[in-house]
PDB file of C-alpha atoms and ligand atoms in Angstrom:
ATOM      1  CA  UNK P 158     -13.328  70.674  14.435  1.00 97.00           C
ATOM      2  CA  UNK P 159     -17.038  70.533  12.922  1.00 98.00           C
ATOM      3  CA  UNK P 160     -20.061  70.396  14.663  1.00 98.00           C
ATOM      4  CA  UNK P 161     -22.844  68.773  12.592  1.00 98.00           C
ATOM      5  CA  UNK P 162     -25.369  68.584  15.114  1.00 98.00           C
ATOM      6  CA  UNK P 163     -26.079  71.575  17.320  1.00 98.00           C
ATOM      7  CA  UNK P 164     -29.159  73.706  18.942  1.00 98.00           C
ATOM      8  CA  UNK P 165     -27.676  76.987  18.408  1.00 98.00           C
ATOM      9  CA  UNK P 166     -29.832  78.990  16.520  1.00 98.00           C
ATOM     10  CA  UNK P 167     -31.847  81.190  19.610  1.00 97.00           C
ATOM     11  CA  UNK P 168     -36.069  80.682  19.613  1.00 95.00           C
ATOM     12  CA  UNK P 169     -36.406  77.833  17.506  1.00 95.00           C
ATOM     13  CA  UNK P 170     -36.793  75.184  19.881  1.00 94.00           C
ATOM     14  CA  UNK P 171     -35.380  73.665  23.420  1.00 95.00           C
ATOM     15  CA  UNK P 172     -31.953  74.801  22.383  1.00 97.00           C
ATOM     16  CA  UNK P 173     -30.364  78.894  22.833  1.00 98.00           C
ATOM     17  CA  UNK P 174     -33.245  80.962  24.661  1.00 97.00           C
ATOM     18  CA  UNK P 175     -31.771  83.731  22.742  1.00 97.00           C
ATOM     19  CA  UNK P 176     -29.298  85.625  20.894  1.00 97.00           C
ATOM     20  CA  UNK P 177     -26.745  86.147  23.767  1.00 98.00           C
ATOM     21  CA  UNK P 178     -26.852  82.698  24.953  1.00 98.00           C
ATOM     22  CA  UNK P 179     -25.869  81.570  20.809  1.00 98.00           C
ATOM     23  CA  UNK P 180     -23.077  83.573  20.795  1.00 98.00           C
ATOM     24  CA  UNK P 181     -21.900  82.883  24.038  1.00 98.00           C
ATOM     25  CA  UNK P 182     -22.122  79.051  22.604  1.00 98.00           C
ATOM     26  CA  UNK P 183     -20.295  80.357  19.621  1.00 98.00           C
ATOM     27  CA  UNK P 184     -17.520  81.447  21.233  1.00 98.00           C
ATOM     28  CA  UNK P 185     -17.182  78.535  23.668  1.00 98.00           C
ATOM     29  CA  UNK P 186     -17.017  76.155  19.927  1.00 98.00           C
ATOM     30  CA  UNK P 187     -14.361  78.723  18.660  1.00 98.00           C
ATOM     31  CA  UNK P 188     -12.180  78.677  22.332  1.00 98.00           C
ATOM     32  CA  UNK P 189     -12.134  74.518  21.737  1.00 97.00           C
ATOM     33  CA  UNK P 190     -11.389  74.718  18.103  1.00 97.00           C
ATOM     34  CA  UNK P 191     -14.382  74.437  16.310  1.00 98.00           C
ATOM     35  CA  UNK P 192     -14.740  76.147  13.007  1.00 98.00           C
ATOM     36  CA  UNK P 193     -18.003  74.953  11.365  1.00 98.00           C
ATOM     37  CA  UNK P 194     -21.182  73.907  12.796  1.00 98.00           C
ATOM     38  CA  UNK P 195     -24.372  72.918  11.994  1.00 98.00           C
ATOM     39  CA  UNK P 196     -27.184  74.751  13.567  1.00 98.00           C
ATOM     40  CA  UNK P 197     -29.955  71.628  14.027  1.00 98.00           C
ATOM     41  CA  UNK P 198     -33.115  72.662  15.576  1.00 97.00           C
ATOM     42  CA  UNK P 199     -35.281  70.262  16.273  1.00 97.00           C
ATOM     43  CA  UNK P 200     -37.723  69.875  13.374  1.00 96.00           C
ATOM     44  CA  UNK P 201     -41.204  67.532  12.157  1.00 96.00           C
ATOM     45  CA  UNK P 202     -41.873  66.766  15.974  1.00 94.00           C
ATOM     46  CA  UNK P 203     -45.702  65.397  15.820  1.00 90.00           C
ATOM     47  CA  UNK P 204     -47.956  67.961  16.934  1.00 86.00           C
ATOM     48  CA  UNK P 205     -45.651  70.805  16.496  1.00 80.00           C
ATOM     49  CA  UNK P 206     -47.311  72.692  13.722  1.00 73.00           C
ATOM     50  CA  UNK P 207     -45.718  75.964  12.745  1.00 76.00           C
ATOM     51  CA  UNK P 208     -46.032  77.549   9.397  1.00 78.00           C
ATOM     52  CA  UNK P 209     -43.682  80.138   9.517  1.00 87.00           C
ATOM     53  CA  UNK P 210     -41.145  78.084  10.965  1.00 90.00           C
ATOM     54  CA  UNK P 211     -38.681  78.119   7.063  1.00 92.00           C
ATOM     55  CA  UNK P 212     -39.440  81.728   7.413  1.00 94.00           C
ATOM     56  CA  UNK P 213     -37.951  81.977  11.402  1.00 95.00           C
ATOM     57  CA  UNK P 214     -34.985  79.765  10.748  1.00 96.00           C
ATOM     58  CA  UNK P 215     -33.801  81.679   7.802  1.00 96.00           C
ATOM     59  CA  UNK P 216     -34.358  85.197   9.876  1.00 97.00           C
ATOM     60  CA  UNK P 217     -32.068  83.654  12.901  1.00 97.00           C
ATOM     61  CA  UNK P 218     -29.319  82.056  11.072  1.00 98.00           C
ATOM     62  CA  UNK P 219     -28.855  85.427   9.427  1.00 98.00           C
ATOM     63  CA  UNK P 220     -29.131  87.132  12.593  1.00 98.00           C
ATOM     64  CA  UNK P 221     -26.626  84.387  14.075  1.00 98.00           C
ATOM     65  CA  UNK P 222     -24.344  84.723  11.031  1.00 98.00           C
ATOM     66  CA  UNK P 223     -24.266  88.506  11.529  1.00 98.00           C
ATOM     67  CA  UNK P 224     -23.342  88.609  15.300  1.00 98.00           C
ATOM     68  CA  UNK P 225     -20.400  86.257  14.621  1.00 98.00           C
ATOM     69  CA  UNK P 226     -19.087  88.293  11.644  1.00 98.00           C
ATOM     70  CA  UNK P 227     -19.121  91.499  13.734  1.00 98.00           C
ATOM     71  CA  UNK P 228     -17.373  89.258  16.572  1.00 97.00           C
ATOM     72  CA  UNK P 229     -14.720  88.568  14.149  1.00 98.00           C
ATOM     73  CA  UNK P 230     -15.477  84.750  15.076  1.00 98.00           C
ATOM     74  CA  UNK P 231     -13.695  82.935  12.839  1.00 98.00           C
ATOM     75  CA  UNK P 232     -16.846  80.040  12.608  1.00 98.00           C
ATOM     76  CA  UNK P 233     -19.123  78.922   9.518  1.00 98.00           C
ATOM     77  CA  UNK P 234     -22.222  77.943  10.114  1.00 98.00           C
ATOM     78  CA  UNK P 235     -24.198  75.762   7.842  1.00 98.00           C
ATOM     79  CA  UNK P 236     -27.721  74.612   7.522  1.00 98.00           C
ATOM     80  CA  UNK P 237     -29.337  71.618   8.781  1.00 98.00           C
ATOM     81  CA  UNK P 238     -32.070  70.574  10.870  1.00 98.00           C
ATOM     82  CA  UNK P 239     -32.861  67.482  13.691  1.00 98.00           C
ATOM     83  CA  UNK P 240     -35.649  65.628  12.191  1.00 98.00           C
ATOM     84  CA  UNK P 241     -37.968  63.263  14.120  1.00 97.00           C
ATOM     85  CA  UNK P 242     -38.772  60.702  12.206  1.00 97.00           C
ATOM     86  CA  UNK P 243     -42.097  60.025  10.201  1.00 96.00           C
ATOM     87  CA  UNK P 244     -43.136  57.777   7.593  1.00 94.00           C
ATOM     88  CA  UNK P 245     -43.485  60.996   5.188  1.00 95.00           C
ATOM     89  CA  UNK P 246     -39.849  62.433   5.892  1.00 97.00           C
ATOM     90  CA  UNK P 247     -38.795  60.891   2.616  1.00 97.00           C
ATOM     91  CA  UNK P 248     -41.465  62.821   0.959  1.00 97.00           C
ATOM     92  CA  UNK P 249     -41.251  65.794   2.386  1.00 96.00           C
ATOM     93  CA  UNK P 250     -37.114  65.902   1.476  1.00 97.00           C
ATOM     94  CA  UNK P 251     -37.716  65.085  -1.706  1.00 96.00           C
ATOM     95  CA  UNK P 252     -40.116  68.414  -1.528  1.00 95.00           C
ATOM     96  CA  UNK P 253     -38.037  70.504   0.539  1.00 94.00           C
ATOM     97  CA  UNK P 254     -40.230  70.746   3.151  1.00 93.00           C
ATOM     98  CA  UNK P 255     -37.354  69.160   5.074  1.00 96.00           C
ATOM     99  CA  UNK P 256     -33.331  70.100   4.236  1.00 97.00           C
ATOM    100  CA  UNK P 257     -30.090  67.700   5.011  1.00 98.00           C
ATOM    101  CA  UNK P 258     -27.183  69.146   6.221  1.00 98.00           C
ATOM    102  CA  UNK P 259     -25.451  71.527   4.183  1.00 97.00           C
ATOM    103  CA  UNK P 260     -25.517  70.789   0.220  1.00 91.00           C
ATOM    104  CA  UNK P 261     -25.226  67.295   0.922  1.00 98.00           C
ATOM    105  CA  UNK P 262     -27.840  64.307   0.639  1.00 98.00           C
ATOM    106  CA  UNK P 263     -27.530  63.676   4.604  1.00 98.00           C
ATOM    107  CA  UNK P 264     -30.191  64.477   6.738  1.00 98.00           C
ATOM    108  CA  UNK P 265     -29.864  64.025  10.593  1.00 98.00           C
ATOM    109  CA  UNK P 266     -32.738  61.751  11.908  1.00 98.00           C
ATOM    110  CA  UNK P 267     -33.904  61.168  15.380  1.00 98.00           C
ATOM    111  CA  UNK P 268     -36.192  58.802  17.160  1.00 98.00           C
ATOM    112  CA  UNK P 269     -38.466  58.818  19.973  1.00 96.00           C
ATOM    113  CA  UNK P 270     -36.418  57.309  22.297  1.00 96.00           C
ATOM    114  CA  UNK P 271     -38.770  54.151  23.232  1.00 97.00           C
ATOM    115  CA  UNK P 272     -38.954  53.356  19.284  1.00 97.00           C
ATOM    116  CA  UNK P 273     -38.311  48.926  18.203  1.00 97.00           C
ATOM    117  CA  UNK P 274     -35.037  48.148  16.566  1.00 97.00           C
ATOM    118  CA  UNK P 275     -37.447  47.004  13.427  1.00 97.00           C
ATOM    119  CA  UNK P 276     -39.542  50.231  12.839  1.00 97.00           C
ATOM    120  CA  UNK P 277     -35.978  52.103  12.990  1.00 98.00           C
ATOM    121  CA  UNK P 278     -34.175  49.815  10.588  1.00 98.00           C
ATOM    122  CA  UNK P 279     -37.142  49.854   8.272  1.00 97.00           C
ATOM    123  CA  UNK P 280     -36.972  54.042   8.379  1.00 97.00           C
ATOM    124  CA  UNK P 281     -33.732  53.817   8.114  1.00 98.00           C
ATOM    125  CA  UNK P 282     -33.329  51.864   5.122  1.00 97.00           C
ATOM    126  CA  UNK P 283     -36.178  53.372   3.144  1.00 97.00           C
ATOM    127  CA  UNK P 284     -34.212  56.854   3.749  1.00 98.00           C
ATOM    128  CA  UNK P 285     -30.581  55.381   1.811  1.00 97.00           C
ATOM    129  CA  UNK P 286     -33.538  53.519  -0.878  1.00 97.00           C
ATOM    130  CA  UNK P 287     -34.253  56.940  -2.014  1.00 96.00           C
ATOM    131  CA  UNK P 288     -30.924  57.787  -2.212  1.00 97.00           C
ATOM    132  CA  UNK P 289     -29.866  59.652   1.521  1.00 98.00           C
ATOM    133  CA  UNK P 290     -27.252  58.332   3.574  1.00 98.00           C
ATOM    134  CA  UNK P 291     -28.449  59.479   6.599  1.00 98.00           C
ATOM    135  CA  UNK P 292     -27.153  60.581   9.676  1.00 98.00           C
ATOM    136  CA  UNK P 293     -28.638  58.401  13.065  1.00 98.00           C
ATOM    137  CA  UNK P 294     -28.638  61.185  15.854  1.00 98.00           C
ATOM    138  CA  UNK P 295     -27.197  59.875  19.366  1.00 98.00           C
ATOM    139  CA  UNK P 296     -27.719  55.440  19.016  1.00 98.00           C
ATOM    140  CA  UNK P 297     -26.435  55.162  22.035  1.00 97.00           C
ATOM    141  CA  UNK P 298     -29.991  56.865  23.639  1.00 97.00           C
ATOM    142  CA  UNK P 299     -32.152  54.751  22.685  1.00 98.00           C
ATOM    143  CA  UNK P 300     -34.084  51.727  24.898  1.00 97.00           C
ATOM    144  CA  UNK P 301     -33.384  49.583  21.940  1.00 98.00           C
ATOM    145  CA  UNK P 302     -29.597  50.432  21.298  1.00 98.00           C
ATOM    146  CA  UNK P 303     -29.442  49.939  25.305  1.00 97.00           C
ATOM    147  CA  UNK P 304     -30.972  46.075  25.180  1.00 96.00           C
ATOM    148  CA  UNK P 305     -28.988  45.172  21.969  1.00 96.00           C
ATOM    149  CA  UNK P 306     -26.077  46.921  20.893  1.00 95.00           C
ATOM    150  CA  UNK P 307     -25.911  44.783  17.875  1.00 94.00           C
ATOM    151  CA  UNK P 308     -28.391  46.736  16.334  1.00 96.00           C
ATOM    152  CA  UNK P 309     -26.363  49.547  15.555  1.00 96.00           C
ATOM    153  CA  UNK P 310     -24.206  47.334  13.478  1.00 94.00           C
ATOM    154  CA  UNK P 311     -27.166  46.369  11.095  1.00 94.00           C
ATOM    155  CA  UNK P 312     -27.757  50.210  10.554  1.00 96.00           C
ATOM    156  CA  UNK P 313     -24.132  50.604   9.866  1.00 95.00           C
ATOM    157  CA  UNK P 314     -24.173  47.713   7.437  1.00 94.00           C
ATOM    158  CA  UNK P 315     -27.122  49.657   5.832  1.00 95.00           C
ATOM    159  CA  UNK P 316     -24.985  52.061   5.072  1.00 95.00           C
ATOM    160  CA  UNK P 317     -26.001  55.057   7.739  1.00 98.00           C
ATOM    161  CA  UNK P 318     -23.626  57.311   9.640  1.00 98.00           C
ATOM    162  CA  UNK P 319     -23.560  56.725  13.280  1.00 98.00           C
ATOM    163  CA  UNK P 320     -23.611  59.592  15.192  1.00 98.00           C
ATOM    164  CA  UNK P 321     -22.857  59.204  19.113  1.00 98.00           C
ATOM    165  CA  UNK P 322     -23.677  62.838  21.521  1.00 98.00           C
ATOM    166  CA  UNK P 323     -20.486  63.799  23.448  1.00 97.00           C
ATOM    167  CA  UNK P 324     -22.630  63.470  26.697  1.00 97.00           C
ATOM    168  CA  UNK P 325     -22.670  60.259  25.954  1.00 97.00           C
ATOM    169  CA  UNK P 326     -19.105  59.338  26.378  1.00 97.00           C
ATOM    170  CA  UNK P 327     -18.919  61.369  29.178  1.00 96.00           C
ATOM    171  CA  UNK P 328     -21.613  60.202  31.085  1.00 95.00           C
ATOM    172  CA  UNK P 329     -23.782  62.907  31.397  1.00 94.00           C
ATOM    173  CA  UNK P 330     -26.983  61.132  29.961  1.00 95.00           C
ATOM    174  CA  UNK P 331     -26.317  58.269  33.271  1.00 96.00           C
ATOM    175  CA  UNK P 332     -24.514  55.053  33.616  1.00 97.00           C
ATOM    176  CA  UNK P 333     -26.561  52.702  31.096  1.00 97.00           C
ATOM    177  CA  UNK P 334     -25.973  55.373  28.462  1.00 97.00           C
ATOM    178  CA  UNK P 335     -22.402  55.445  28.975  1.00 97.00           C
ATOM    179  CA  UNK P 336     -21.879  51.827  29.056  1.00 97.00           C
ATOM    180  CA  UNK P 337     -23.849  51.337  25.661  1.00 97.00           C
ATOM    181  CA  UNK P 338     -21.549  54.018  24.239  1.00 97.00           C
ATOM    182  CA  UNK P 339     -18.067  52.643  25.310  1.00 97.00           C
ATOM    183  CA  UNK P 340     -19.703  49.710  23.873  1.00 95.00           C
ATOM    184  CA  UNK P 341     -20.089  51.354  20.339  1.00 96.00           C
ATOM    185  CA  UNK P 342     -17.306  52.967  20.272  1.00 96.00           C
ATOM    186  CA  UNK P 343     -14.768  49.556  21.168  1.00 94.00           C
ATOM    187  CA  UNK P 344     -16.988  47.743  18.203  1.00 94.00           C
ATOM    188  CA  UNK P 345     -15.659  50.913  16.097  1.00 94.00           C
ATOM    189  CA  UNK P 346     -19.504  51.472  15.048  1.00 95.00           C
ATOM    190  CA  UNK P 347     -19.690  55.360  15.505  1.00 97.00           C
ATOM    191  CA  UNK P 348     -18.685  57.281  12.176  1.00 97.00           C
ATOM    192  CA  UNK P 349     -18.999  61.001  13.719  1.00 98.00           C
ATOM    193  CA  UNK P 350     -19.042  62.532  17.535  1.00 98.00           C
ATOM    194  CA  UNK P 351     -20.971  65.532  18.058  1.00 98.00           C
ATOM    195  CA  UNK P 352     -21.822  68.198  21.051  1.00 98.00           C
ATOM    196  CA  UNK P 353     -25.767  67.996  20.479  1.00 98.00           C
ATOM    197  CA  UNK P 354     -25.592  71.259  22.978  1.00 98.00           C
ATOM    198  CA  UNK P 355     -28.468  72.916  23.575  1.00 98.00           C
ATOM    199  CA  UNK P 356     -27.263  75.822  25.877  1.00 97.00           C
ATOM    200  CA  UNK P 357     -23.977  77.563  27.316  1.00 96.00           C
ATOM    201  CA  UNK P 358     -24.378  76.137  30.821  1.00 95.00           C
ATOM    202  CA  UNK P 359     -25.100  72.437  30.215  1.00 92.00           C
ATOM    203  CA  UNK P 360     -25.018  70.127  27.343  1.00 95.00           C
ATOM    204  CA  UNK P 361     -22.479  72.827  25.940  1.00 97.00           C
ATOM    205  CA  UNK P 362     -20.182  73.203  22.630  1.00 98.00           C
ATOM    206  CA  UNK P 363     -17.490  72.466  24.811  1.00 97.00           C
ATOM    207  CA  UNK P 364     -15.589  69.640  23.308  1.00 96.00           C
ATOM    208  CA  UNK P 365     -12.114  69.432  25.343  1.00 93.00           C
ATOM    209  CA  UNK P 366     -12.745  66.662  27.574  1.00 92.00           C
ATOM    210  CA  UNK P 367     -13.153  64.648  24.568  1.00 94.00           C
ATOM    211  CA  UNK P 368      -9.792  64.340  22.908  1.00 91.00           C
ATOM    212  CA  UNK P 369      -8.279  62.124  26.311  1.00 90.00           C
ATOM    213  CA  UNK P 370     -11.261  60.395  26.574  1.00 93.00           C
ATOM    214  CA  UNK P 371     -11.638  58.855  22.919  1.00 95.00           C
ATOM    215  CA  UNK P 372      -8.001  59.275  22.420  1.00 93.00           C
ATOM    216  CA  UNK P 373      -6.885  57.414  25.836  1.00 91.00           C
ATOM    217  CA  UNK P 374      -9.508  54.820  25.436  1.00 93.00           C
ATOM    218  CA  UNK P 375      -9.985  54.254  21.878  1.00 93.00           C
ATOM    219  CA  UNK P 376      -6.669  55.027  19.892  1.00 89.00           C
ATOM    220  CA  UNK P 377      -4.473  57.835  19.186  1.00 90.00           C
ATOM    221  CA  UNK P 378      -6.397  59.039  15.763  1.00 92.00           C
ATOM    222  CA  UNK P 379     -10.015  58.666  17.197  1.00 95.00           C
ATOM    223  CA  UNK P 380     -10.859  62.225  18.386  1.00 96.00           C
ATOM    224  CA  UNK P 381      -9.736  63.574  14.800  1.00 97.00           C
ATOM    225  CA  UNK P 382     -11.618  61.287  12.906  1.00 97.00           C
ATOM    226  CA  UNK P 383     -14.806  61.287  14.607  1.00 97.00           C
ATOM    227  CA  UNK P 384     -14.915  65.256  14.890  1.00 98.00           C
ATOM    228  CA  UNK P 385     -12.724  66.752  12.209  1.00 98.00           C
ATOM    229  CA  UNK P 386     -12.373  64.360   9.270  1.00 98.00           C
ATOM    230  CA  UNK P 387     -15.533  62.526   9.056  1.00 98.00           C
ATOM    231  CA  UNK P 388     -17.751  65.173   9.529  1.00 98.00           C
ATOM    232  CA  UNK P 389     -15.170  67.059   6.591  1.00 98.00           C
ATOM    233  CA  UNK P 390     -16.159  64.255   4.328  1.00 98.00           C
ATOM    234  CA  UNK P 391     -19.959  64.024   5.266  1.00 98.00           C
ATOM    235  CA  UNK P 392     -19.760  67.723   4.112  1.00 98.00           C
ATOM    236  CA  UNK P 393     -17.944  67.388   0.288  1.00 97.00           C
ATOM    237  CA  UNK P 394     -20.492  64.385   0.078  1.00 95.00           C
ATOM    238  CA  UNK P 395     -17.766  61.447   0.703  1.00 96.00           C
ATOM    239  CA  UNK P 396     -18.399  57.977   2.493  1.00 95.00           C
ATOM    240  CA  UNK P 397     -17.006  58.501   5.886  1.00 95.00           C
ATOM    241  CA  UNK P 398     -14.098  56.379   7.359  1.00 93.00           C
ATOM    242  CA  UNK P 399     -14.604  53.518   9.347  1.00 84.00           C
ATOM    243  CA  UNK P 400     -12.196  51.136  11.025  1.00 80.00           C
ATOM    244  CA  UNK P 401     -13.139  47.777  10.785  1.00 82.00           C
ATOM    245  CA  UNK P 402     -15.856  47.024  13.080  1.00 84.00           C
ATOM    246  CA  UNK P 403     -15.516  44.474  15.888  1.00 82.00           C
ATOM    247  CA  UNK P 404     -17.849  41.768  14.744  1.00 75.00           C
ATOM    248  CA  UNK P 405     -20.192  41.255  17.481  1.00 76.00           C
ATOM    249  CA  UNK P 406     -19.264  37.184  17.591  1.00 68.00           C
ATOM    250  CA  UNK P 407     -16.289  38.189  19.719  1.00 53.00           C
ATOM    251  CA  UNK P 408     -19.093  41.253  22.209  1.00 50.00           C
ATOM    252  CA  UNK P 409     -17.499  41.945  25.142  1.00 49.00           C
TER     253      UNK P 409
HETATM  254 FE1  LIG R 254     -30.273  67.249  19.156  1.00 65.83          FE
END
């Protein structure tokens, strides 16, 4: 499996306190099958100013990538970050300020959670105008996504990756969450599934309730495309897979 959105890397944000605690994610990704993942820390948050931050993040994942060799951990980790979304993100990618996952042209773009359909679509689509197919972190979070599921359609339309948080399908983000999630994922809207884990206690790498869950529910190939083959192609730069999405005429 690949990961493309975790908080692994230890200090850098709300995600591993430390060292220990990344490895001991590390080896819970490896124990489920993972073999690549994307260490995300949250990045661009308003407010949170810190200049030696490229500095810190290339110190840990070196760190990180040195622990795992010594563990024999058979587990590549690749760059990327979680940005929050700001009308100069575009900008500040095109200057490096701000990186995409891997060598590829997708970054992984959150929201504050309360943000209008609108102001996301219009982010959105001035990202893929200059040239990123970007990856929307976790749809199924947001009030917006909630009050109109249709929504998520337009952005896939648009031409951006979906990305729905494992939590999600299983609940552990509350009902409403859950609901609008089953809901994406029967409209076949949602391109990639990742753990988003922040720790080795909750919101973990662990990803083996998963395969009954999409698989029971949602066909026998889901589980593989969402978290092996997809995120395999978002890597070598392909367009993703999608079934055909359920138009939203027939929304149940
Ligand atoms: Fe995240």
């Amino acid at each position: 499996m690949i990961d493309l959105h975790m908080h692994i890397l230890p200090e850098m944000d709300d995600g591993a306190r430390d060292m220990e605690m990344a490895l001991a994610m590390a080896r819970q990704a490896v124990d489920c099958g993972t073999a690549v993942i994307a260490a995300t820390p949250h990045k661009n948050i308003p407010g949170m100013i810190d200049y030696k931050w490229g500095d810190r993040y290339r110190m840990q994942m070196n760190e990180l990538r040195k622990c795992i060799a010594k563990e024999h951990l058979p587990l590549t980790l690749i760059e990327g970050m979680e940005i929050f979304m700001t009308e100069d993100v575009p900008e500040k990618l095109n200057d490096g300020e701000l990186i995409c996952l891997g060598n590829t042209r997708t970054p992984l773009i959150e929201f504050a959670f309360h943000t209008e359909g609108n102001v996301m679509a219009r982010s959105l689509e001035r990202l893929c105008r200059e040239g990123y197919v970007p990856m929307l972190a976790h749809p199924e979070r947001y009030m917006c996504v909630m009050e109109d599921p249709q929504l998520v359609f337009e952005w896939y339309q648009m031409g951006v990756i979906i990305q729905m948080n494992k939590g999600s399908i299983l609940g552990r983000f509350g009902n409403r969450v859950r609901k609008t999630a089953a809901q994406l994922l029967r409209h076949r809207l949602i391109a990639v599934v990742a753990s988003d884990a922040h720790g080795a206690f909750v919101r973990t790498p662990d990803m083996t309730e998963l395969e009954y869950a999409l698989d029971g529910e949602y066909g026998p190939n889901c589980f593989e495309l969402l978290l092996e083959i997809n995120p395999a192609r978002i890597l070598e730069g392909k367009k993703v897979i999608w079934d055909d999405p359920v138009p939203f005429s027939s929304f149940f």
